Short mmCIF file of C-alpha atoms in Angstrom, two decimals:
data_model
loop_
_atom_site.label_atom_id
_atom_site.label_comp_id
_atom_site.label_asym_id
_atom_site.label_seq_id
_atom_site.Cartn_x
_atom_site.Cartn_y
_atom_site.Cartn_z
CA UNK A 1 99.93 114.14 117.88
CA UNK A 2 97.52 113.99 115.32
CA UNK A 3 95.53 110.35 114.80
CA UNK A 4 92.52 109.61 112.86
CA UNK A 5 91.61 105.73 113.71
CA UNK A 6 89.28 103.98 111.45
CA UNK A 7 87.35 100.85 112.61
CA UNK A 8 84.19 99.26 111.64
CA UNK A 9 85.65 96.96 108.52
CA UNK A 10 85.14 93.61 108.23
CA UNK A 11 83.34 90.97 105.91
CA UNK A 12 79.76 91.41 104.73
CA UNK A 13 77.82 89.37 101.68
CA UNK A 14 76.83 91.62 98.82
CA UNK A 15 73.70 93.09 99.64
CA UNK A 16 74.74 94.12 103.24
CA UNK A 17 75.47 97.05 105.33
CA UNK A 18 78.22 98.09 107.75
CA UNK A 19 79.36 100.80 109.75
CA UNK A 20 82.70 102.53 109.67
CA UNK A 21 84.00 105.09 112.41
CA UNK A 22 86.66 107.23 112.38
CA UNK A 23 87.78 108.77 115.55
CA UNK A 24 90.09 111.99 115.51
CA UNK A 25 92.37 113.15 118.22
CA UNK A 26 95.10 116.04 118.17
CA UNK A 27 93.75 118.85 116.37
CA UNK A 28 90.18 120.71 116.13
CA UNK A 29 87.88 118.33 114.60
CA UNK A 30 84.94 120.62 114.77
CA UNK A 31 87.35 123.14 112.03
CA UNK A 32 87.88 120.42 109.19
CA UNK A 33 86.08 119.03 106.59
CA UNK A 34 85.97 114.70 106.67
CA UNK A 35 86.38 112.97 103.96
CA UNK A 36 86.33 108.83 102.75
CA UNK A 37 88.66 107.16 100.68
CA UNK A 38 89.56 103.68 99.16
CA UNK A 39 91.56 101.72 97.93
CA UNK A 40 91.97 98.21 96.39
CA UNK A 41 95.80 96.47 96.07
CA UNK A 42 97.46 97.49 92.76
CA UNK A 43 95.06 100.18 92.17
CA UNK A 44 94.56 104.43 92.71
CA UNK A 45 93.15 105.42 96.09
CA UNK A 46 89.54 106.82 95.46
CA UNK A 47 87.39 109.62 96.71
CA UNK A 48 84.22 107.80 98.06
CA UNK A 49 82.71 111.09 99.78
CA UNK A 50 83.16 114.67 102.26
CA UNK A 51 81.24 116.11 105.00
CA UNK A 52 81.62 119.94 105.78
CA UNK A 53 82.84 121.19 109.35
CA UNK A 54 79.10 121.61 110.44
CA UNK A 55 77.80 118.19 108.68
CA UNK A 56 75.77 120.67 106.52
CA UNK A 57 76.86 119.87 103.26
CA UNK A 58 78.32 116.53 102.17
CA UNK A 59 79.30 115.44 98.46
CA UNK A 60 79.32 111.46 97.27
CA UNK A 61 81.16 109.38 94.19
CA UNK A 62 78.69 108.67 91.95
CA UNK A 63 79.60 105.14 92.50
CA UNK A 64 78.10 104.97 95.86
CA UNK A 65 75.60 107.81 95.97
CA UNK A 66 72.17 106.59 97.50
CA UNK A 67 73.78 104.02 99.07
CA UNK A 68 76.31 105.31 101.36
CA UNK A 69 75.96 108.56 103.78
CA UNK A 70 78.56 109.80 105.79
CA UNK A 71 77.53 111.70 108.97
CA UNK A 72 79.94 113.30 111.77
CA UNK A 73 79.54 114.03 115.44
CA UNK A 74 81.92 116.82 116.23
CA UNK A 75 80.29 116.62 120.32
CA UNK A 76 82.49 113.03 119.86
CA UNK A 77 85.33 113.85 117.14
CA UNK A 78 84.20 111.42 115.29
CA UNK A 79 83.26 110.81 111.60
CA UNK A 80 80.90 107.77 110.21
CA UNK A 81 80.48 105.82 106.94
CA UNK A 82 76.98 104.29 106.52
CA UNK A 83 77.22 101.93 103.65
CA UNK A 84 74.42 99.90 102.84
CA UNK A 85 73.40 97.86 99.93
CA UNK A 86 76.61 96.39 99.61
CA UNK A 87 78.93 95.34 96.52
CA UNK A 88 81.81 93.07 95.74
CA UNK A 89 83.41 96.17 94.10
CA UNK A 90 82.74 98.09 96.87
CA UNK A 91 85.65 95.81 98.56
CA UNK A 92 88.57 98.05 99.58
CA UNK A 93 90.82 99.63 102.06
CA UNK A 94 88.58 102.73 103.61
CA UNK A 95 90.70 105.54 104.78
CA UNK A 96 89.53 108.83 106.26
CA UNK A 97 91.03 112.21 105.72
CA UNK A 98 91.08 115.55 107.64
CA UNK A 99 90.66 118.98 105.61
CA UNK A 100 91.71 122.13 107.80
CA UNK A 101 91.02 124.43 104.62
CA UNK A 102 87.37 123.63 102.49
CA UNK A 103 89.15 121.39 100.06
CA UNK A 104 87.91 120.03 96.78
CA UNK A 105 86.21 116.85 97.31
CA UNK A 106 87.92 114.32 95.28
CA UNK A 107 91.51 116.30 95.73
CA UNK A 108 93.35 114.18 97.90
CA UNK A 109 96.46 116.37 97.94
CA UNK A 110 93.83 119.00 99.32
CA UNK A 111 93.70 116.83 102.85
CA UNK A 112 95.78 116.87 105.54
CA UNK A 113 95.71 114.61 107.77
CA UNK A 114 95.05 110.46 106.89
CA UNK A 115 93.97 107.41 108.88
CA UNK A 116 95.68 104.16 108.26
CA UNK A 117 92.64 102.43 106.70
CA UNK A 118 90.25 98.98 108.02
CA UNK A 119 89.42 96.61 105.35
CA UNK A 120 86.53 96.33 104.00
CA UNK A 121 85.57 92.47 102.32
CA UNK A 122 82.11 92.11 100.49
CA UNK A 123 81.56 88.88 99.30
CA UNK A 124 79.24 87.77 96.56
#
């Protein structure tokens, strides 16, 4: 059975950092690209950023580039979001996504497998 659990969320003021994980089980971690996504109620889920099998190559929104870096640890099966300098807008649902074949970054059709999500709350 294939689960990718997300954890990490929680509330931060504007200016702050957390640390999101996502943990895969049930298929070869080490073959798929990771992504990050979000999403805020009543609104599109968004492509936030990728990392490539190896953790060579990743690709960010320009909306958080330089202040977010994703990372993975395929020893562990497990992806990370570093997010620091924190927003109000950067308040969301963050879901992570499995890619068995190299997708297209921001192609969410393009990903297999999703997490269920952990909030995210920045306050101003």
């Amino acid at each position: 059975q294939v689960q990718l659990v997300e954890s990490g969320g929680g509330l931060v003021q504007a200016g702050g950092s957390l640390r999101l994980s996502c943990a895969a089980s049930g298929f070869t971690f080490s073959r798929n690209a990771m992504g990050w996504f979000r999403q805020v109620p009543g609104k599109e889920r968004e492509f936030v950023t990728t990392i490539s099998r190896s953790g060579s190559n990743t690709f960010y929104a320009g909306s958080v580039k330089g202040r977010f870096t994703i990372s993975r640890d395929n020893a562990k099966d497990t992806v990370y979001l570093q997010m620091n300098s924190l927003k109000p807008e950067d308040t969301a649902v963050y879901y992570c996504a499995a890619a068995y074949r190299i997708p297209t970054p921001f192609k969410q059709e393009e990903y297999d497998y999703w997490g269920r999500g952990t909030q995210v709350t920045v306050s101003s």
